Tab-separated table of C-alpha atoms in Angstrom:
chain	number	residue	atom	x	y	z
A	704	MET	CA	-0.055	0.065	-0.009
A	705	LYS	CA	1.355	3.368	-0.987
A	706	ARG	CA	1.462	6.240	1.468
A	707	GLU	CA	-0.801	8.252	-0.726
A	708	LEU	CA	-3.581	5.595	-0.466
A	709	LEU	CA	-3.144	5.169	3.206
A	710	GLU	CA	-3.555	8.955	3.718
A	711	ARG	CA	-6.541	9.033	1.353
A	712	ILE	CA	-8.357	6.291	3.434
A	713	LEU	CA	-7.590	7.799	6.795
A	714	THR	CA	-8.560	11.356	5.750
A	715	ARG	CA	-11.868	10.178	4.113
A	716	LEU	CA	-13.022	8.009	7.143
A	717	PRO	CA	-14.257	10.992	9.229
A	718	ARG	CA	-16.890	11.629	6.400
A	719	LYS	CA	-18.036	8.007	6.313
A	720	THR	CA	-20.993	6.289	7.967
A	721	ILE	CA	-20.608	2.565	8.800
A	722	ALA	CA	-23.378	0.408	10.262
A	723	VAL	CA	-22.524	-2.609	12.465
A	724	VAL	CA	-25.234	-5.119	12.535
A	725	GLY	CA	-25.163	-8.088	14.807
A	726	ASP	CA	-24.818	-9.464	18.382
A	727	PHE	CA	-23.705	-6.689	20.737
A	728	PHE	CA	-22.431	-8.197	23.953
A	729	LEU	CA	-21.349	-6.546	27.228
A	730	ASP	CA	-17.914	-7.650	28.418
A	731	LYS	CA	-17.910	-7.517	32.202
A	732	TYR	CA	-14.640	-8.008	34.010
A	733	LEU	CA	-14.923	-8.426	37.783
A	734	ILE	CA	-11.599	-8.033	39.519
A	735	ILE	CA	-11.439	-10.220	42.601
A	736	ASP	CA	-8.956	-9.851	45.516
A	737	PRO	CA	-8.492	-13.370	47.030
A	738	SER	CA	-7.043	-11.867	50.182
A	739	LEU	CA	-10.533	-10.603	50.941
A	740	ASP	CA	-12.346	-14.005	50.479
A	741	GLU	CA	-14.848	-14.662	53.267
A	742	PRO	CA	-17.302	-17.444	53.996
A	743	SER	CA	-20.865	-16.897	53.239
A	744	ILE	CA	-22.999	-16.916	56.432
A	745	GLU	CA	-25.888	-18.480	54.651
A	746	THR	CA	-24.123	-21.271	52.724
A	747	GLY	CA	-20.565	-21.497	54.129
A	748	LEU	CA	-19.179	-21.237	50.479
A	749	THR	CA	-16.580	-18.834	49.694
A	750	ALA	CA	-17.832	-15.326	48.836
A	751	HIS	CA	-15.294	-13.723	46.395
A	752	GLN	CA	-14.951	-9.952	46.802
A	753	VAL	CA	-15.037	-7.694	43.756
A	754	VAL	CA	-12.766	-4.730	44.186
A	755	SER	CA	-13.202	-3.167	40.769
A	756	LYS	CA	-14.689	-3.879	37.427
A	757	ARG	CA	-14.272	-3.095	33.701
A	758	LEU	CA	-17.130	-2.937	31.338
A	759	SER	CA	-16.912	-2.606	27.534
A	760	PRO	CA	-18.817	-3.411	24.438
A	761	GLY	CA	-17.938	-6.890	23.031
A	762	ALA	CA	-18.552	-9.052	19.946
A	763	ALA	CA	-20.243	-6.691	17.437
A	764	GLY	CA	-19.354	-3.988	20.065
A	765	THR	CA	-15.706	-4.660	19.358
A	766	ILE	CA	-16.036	-4.022	15.693
A	767	ALA	CA	-17.800	-0.682	16.453
A	768	ALA	CA	-15.033	0.250	18.859
A	769	ASN	CA	-12.445	-0.473	16.165
A	770	LEU	CA	-14.324	1.639	13.630
A	771	SER	CA	-14.589	4.502	15.985
A	772	ALA	CA	-10.882	4.292	16.871
A	773	LEU	CA	-10.003	4.311	13.291
A	774	GLY	CA	-11.780	7.654	12.864
A	775	VAL	CA	-14.946	6.668	11.130
A	776	GLY	CA	-17.172	9.740	11.354
A	777	THR	CA	-20.460	7.971	12.238
A	778	VAL	CA	-20.774	4.459	13.578
A	779	LEU	CA	-24.316	2.993	13.914
A	780	ALA	CA	-25.100	0.027	16.143
A	781	VAL	CA	-27.898	-2.208	14.833
A	782	GLY	CA	-28.904	-5.048	17.257
A	783	ILE	CA	-31.067	-6.227	20.053
A	784	ILE	CA	-30.500	-5.714	23.783
A	785	GLY	CA	-32.573	-6.323	26.916
A	786	ARG	CA	-34.286	-3.652	28.891
A	787	ASP	CA	-32.017	-4.464	31.829
A	788	GLY	CA	-28.940	-3.315	33.725
A	789	GLU	CA	-26.523	-4.933	31.287
A	790	GLY	CA	-28.333	-3.178	28.365
A	791	TYR	CA	-27.962	0.164	30.122
A	792	GLU	CA	-24.227	-0.464	30.656
A	793	LEU	CA	-23.798	-1.560	27.055
A	794	LYS	CA	-25.465	1.464	25.581
A	795	ARG	CA	-23.473	3.750	27.917
A	796	GLY	CA	-20.225	1.906	26.737
A	797	LEU	CA	-21.187	2.435	23.061
A	798	ASN	CA	-22.096	6.095	23.576
A	799	GLY	CA	-18.803	6.525	25.321
A	800	ILE	CA	-16.906	5.636	22.184
A	801	ASN	CA	-19.061	7.815	19.970
A	802	VAL	CA	-21.211	4.870	18.554
A	803	SER	CA	-24.842	5.773	17.919
A	804	THR	CA	-27.405	3.449	19.598
A	805	GLU	CA	-30.474	4.938	17.986
A	806	TYR	CA	-30.854	1.732	15.900
A	807	LEU	CA	-30.678	-0.683	18.762
A	808	VAL	CA	-33.896	-2.545	19.612
A	809	GLU	CA	-34.450	-2.509	23.405
A	810	THR	CA	-36.895	-5.142	24.636
A	811	PRO	CA	-37.950	-6.906	27.887
A	812	LYS	CA	-38.364	-10.077	25.806
A	813	ARG	CA	-34.473	-10.618	25.508
A	814	MET	CA	-31.612	-10.573	27.954
A	815	THR	CA	-28.620	-8.318	27.000
A	816	PRO	CA	-25.896	-10.822	25.909
A	817	THR	CA	-23.081	-10.591	28.485
A	818	TYR	CA	-19.745	-12.338	29.093
A	819	THR	CA	-19.028	-12.050	32.766
A	820	LYS	CA	-15.309	-12.685	33.400
A	821	PRO	CA	-14.191	-13.002	37.000
A	822	MET	CA	-10.497	-12.092	37.145
A	823	ARG	CA	-8.348	-13.248	40.185
A	824	LEU	CA	-5.900	-10.594	41.202
A	825	SER	CA	-2.328	-11.695	42.086
A	826	GLU	CA	0.130	-10.005	44.385
A	827	ASP	CA	2.106	-8.750	41.395
A	828	GLY	CA	-0.887	-7.058	39.951
A	829	SER	CA	-1.450	-9.651	37.199
A	830	GLU	CA	-4.862	-11.173	36.694
A	831	THR	CA	-6.041	-14.742	35.911
A	832	GLU	CA	-9.451	-15.402	34.480
A	833	MET	CA	-11.669	-17.697	36.398
A	834	ASN	CA	-14.715	-19.678	35.228
A	835	ARG	CA	-16.638	-17.355	32.930
A	836	GLN	CA	-20.444	-16.747	33.289
A	837	ASP	CA	-22.370	-16.172	30.082
A	838	ILE	CA	-25.762	-14.587	29.628
A	839	LYS	CA	-27.228	-15.553	26.219
A	840	ASN	CA	-30.619	-15.933	24.673
A	841	ARG	CA	-31.120	-19.616	23.852
A	842	ALA	CA	-34.748	-19.319	22.592
A	843	PRO	CA	-35.578	-18.074	19.052
A	844	THR	CA	-35.788	-14.327	18.646
A	845	PRO	CA	-39.506	-13.412	18.865
A	846	PRO	CA	-40.982	-12.522	15.417
A	847	GLU	CA	-42.212	-9.009	16.602
A	848	VAL	CA	-38.665	-8.259	17.841
A	849	GLU	CA	-37.151	-9.652	14.588
A	850	GLY	CA	-39.504	-7.429	12.564
A	851	GLU	CA	-38.412	-4.337	14.532
A	852	LEU	CA	-34.826	-5.223	14.142
A	853	ILE	CA	-35.285	-5.438	10.360
A	854	GLU	CA	-36.989	-2.058	10.232
A	855	ARG	CA	-34.060	-0.526	12.033
A	856	LEU	CA	-31.665	-2.301	9.789
A	857	ARG	CA	-33.325	-0.687	6.682
A	858	GLY	CA	-33.141	2.779	8.278
A	859	ALA	CA	-29.540	2.414	9.148
A	860	VAL	CA	-28.479	1.008	5.722
A	861	ALA	CA	-30.098	3.901	3.936
A	862	SER	CA	-27.453	6.345	5.258
A	863	ALA	CA	-24.470	3.857	5.457
A	864	ASP	CA	-21.368	3.725	3.265
A	865	ALA	CA	-20.540	0.272	4.573
A	866	VAL	CA	-22.327	-2.399	6.667
A	867	VAL	CA	-20.405	-4.909	8.810
A	868	VAL	CA	-22.378	-7.970	9.930
A	869	MET	CA	-21.274	-9.916	13.051
A	870	ASP	CA	-23.022	-13.119	13.688
A	871	GLN	CA	-21.758	-14.178	17.184
A	872	VAL	CA	-24.418	-16.443	18.704
A	873	SER	CA	-24.019	-20.059	17.890
A	874	GLU	CA	-27.455	-21.195	18.443
A	875	PRO	CA	-29.465	-20.687	15.162
A	876	ASN	CA	-32.085	-17.883	15.080
A	877	CYS	CA	-31.420	-17.026	18.669
A	878	GLY	CA	-29.484	-13.844	18.006
A	879	VAL	CA	-29.679	-10.883	15.718
A	880	VAL	CA	-28.611	-12.475	12.349
A	881	THR	CA	-31.570	-14.841	12.003
A	882	ASP	CA	-32.349	-16.488	8.708
A	883	LYS	CA	-34.920	-13.732	7.979
A	884	ALA	CA	-32.434	-10.921	8.851
A	885	ARG	CA	-29.719	-12.586	6.697
A	886	ALA	CA	-32.145	-12.734	3.785
A	887	GLU	CA	-32.898	-8.926	4.382
A	888	ILE	CA	-29.211	-8.175	4.347
A	889	ALA	CA	-28.867	-9.832	1.016
A	890	ALA	CA	-31.912	-7.895	-0.368
A	891	LEU	CA	-30.467	-4.600	0.996
A	892	ALA	CA	-27.135	-5.394	-0.680
A	893	ARG	CA	-28.958	-5.713	-3.991
A	894	ALA	CA	-30.893	-2.471	-3.399
A	895	TYR	CA	-27.744	-0.592	-2.381
A	896	PRO	CA	-25.159	-1.777	-4.924
A	897	GLU	CA	-22.753	1.058	-4.063
A	898	THR	CA	-22.681	0.217	-0.311
A	899	ILE	CA	-20.075	-2.086	0.942
A	900	PHE	CA	-21.418	-5.172	2.871
A	901	ILE	CA	-19.183	-7.581	4.553
A	902	GLY	CA	-20.247	-10.514	6.909
A	903	ASP	CA	-18.475	-12.531	9.615
A	904	SER	CA	-19.938	-15.543	11.392
A	905	ARG	CA	-18.643	-18.194	13.685
A	906	GLU	CA	-21.090	-20.861	12.528
A	907	ARG	CA	-22.980	-19.796	9.421
A	908	ILE	CA	-20.580	-18.035	7.113
A	909	GLY	CA	-21.610	-20.161	4.166
A	910	GLN	CA	-25.229	-18.978	4.400
A	911	TYR	CA	-24.544	-15.335	3.245
A	912	ARG	CA	-25.537	-14.281	-0.223
A	913	GLY	CA	-24.593	-11.229	-2.203
A	914	ILE	CA	-22.057	-9.738	0.156
A	915	TYR	CA	-18.400	-10.009	0.833
A	916	ILE	CA	-17.518	-12.391	3.594
A	917	LYS	CA	-14.419	-12.782	5.897
A	918	PRO	CA	-14.110	-16.203	7.395
A	919	ASN	CA	-10.929	-17.534	8.948
A	920	ARG	CA	-9.491	-20.584	7.239
A	921	HIS	CA	-11.121	-23.025	9.615
A	922	GLU	CA	-14.599	-21.392	9.159
A	923	ALA	CA	-14.126	-21.414	5.407
A	924	VAL	CA	-13.506	-25.155	5.204
A	925	ARG	CA	-16.216	-26.037	7.730
A	926	ALA	CA	-18.797	-23.999	5.606
A	927	VAL	CA	-18.134	-26.307	2.745
A	928	TYR	CA	-17.296	-29.514	4.621
A	929	PRO	CA	-19.367	-29.392	7.897
A	930	ASP	CA	-17.891	-32.612	9.205
A	931	TRP	CA	-14.260	-31.570	8.561
A	932	SER	CA	-11.981	-32.388	11.441
A	933	GLY	CA	-8.566	-32.703	9.755
A	934	GLY	CA	-6.576	-30.260	11.901
A	935	GLU	CA	-4.977	-27.296	10.268
A	936	PRO	CA	-6.327	-26.960	6.682
A	937	SER	CA	-3.887	-26.935	3.769
A	938	ALA	CA	-3.555	-23.917	1.520
A	939	ALA	CA	-5.105	-26.095	-1.346
A	940	ALA	CA	-8.111	-26.917	0.814
A	941	VAL	CA	-8.623	-23.338	1.849
A	942	LYS	CA	-8.519	-22.189	-1.859
A	943	GLU	CA	-10.910	-24.864	-2.934
A	944	CYS	CA	-13.401	-23.805	-0.246
A	945	ALA	CA	-12.901	-20.118	-0.963
A	946	GLU	CA	-13.792	-20.759	-4.597
A	947	THR	CA	-16.968	-22.661	-3.544
A	948	LEU	CA	-18.025	-19.893	-1.125
A	949	ALA	CA	-17.400	-17.169	-3.718
A	950	GLN	CA	-19.688	-19.138	-6.073
A	951	ARG	CA	-22.374	-19.272	-3.432
A	952	THR	CA	-22.210	-15.596	-2.405
A	953	GLY	CA	-21.608	-14.212	-5.870
A	954	LYS	CA	-19.062	-11.910	-4.269
A	955	PRO	CA	-15.300	-11.847	-3.665
A	956	LEU	CA	-14.010	-12.832	-0.152
A	957	PHE	CA	-11.419	-12.467	2.311
A	958	VAL	CA	-9.882	-15.427	4.407
A	959	THR	CA	-7.813	-14.617	7.402
A	960	MET	CA	-4.841	-17.018	7.763
A	961	GLY	CA	-3.369	-15.991	11.185
A	962	GLU	CA	0.345	-15.439	10.866
A	963	GLU	CA	0.195	-16.132	7.161
A	964	GLY	CA	-1.907	-12.970	6.505
A	965	VAL	CA	-5.079	-12.604	4.493
A	966	LEU	CA	-5.961	-14.458	1.452
A	967	THR	CA	-8.278	-12.682	-1.103
A	968	TYR	CA	-10.220	-14.209	-3.939
A	969	ASP	CA	-12.061	-11.996	-6.419
A	970	GLY	CA	-13.562	-14.802	-8.426
A	971	MET	CA	-10.590	-15.113	-10.742
A	972	ARG	CA	-7.382	-14.656	-8.887
A	973	PHE	CA	-6.017	-15.579	-5.425
A	974	ARG	CA	-3.730	-13.080	-3.650
A	975	VAL	CA	-2.036	-13.241	-0.313
A	976	SER	CA	-1.385	-10.086	1.755
A	977	PRO	CA	1.293	-11.266	4.147
A	978	ALA	CA	0.942	-10.588	7.920
A	979	MET	CA	3.321	-8.328	9.646
A	980	ARG	CA	6.301	-9.979	11.232
A	981	LEU	CA	6.351	-9.153	14.955
A	982	THR	CA	8.465	-9.967	17.887
A	983	GLY	CA	7.642	-10.245	21.555
A	984	GLU	CA	4.433	-11.380	23.315
A	985	ILE	CA	1.221	-11.257	21.349
A	986	ASP	CA	-2.480	-11.657	22.256
A	987	ILE	CA	-4.741	-12.645	19.293
A	988	VAL	CA	-8.012	-11.643	21.119
A	989	GLY	CA	-9.835	-8.942	18.935
A	990	ALA	CA	-7.342	-9.381	15.969
A	991	GLY	CA	-10.141	-10.591	13.594
A	992	ASP	CA	-12.516	-7.814	14.606
A	993	SER	CA	-9.832	-5.206	13.965
A	994	ALA	CA	-9.181	-6.647	10.480
A	995	SER	CA	-12.867	-6.619	9.651
A	996	SER	CA	-13.104	-3.032	10.664
A	997	ALA	CA	-10.095	-1.981	8.655
A	998	ILE	CA	-11.036	-3.922	5.556
A	999	ALA	CA	-14.513	-2.417	5.537
A	1000	SER	CA	-13.148	0.984	6.081
A	1001	ALA	CA	-10.730	0.703	3.282
A	1002	LEU	CA	-13.265	-0.740	0.803
A	1003	CYS	CA	-15.704	2.153	1.302
A	1004	CYS	CA	-12.907	4.580	0.652
A	1005	GLY	CA	-12.082	3.026	-2.677
A	1006	ALA	CA	-9.291	0.591	-1.916
A	1007	LEU	CA	-8.843	-2.585	-3.847
A	1008	MET	CA	-9.316	-5.916	-2.191
A	1009	HIS	CA	-5.563	-6.682	-1.589
A	1010	GLU	CA	-5.027	-3.086	-0.385
A	1011	ALA	CA	-7.936	-3.480	2.131
A	1012	ALA	CA	-6.362	-6.786	3.266
A	1013	GLU	CA	-3.097	-4.868	3.850
A	1014	LEU	CA	-4.752	-2.334	6.060
A	1015	GLY	CA	-6.389	-5.154	7.959
A	1016	ASN	CA	-3.084	-6.727	8.595
A	1017	ILE	CA	-1.612	-3.431	9.814
A	1018	ALA	CA	-4.553	-2.923	12.285
A	1019	ALA	CA	-4.417	-6.508	13.505
A	1020	SER	CA	-0.570	-6.192	14.047
A	1021	ILE	CA	-1.229	-3.289	16.417
A	1022	VAL	CA	-4.149	-5.000	18.312
A	1023	VAL	CA	-2.259	-8.249	18.981
A	1024	GLN	CA	0.491	-6.363	20.782
A	1025	GLN	CA	-2.123	-4.978	23.311
A	1026	ILE	CA	-1.871	-7.662	25.927
A	1027	GLY	CA	-4.744	-8.688	28.189
A	1028	THR	CA	-7.272	-6.367	26.519
A	1029	THR	CA	-9.371	-6.241	23.322
A	1030	GLY	CA	-7.454	-3.521	21.695
A	1031	THR	CA	-8.044	-0.994	18.813
A	1032	ALA	CA	-5.824	0.741	16.346
A	1033	SER	CA	-5.888	4.578	15.856
A	1034	PRO	CA	-4.877	6.558	12.756
A	1035	ALA	CA	-1.617	7.578	14.533
A	1036	GLN	CA	-0.829	4.046	15.279
A	1037	ILE	CA	-1.637	2.898	11.712
A	1038	ARG	CA	0.589	5.562	10.280
A	1039	GLU	CA	3.435	4.641	12.640
A	1040	ARG	CA	3.198	0.873	11.991
A	1041	TRP	CA	3.022	1.471	8.229
A	1042	ALA	CA	6.210	3.581	8.418
A	1043	GLU	CA	8.099	0.996	10.508
A	1044	PHE	CA	7.519	-1.694	8.072
A	1045	GLU	CA	8.149	0.458	5.015
A	1046	ALA	CA	11.590	1.366	6.586
A	1047	ALA	CA	12.327	-2.221	7.337
A	1048	ASP	CA	11.052	-3.367	3.934
A	1049	LEU	CA	8.961	-5.986	5.504
A	1050	ARG	CA	5.709	-5.367	3.969
């Protein structure tokens, strides 16, 4: 990627609107001091004492946070949350990073999805995660809530330059990206051909139609061969599945390959954008979300696929060096990292 293109992307982003559609979770970290453990009078069990907490938007909220950090002018959150305390905290967290919540559906018929992560504090100040407690909706999304979500989705897409879809919930039709919502996303992509649509899904990446998709290599192979359990897929297997998925979606796709970078396929040609070579400790949490955010941002600013993949690699290389947190990459960090690798001729 040339310096001129990088600057064009970063200077255009404040004028762009990107909608994030999907499962917004609250990440709730509870910091526990074991020296304060005490027995419960009622049960005799240990009562762990929380001395501080950290709350932040997770899942689709992580993508929204990355877009905001990159400098996107308007980020719209489109999803479903409960009318509960977790929903209040999630909205406050999104508003705190300049993400609009006007398109969120709030309903007492759903719980706000939440990852509660108790963290045991050590004497040296480090933290160790204990057993996590998850709040998820395991019953199908009510039709009336699904209908309201689709109306909000239509409103958000009408003003968006790009739409990023994050399907986090494993249970089918129990989250935001239901079968009906996915069909509506495909219809909106046809109705707004100039708008960039890109989807990510843990379980159902092969069910998208008419939009870019961004699976990792394991998700790509499982989408074509659901019973696949052959360990690390070969490059040939990934390419075969990428071709099949491109035929299904009718659109090009990106496949993230970890340390090997990002594979792009435009329907005719494969191209690999190598990952940045890093030294020292890394933490891969949030790397995929940062790549999705950067890729969508670059595409809606006119970048080609391999150029968008390069920006995704740069953003991910910054995030993985933020240890113990789901990080983000700012324009200043992007510029600095680009300059480092240009100087070292490692791009």
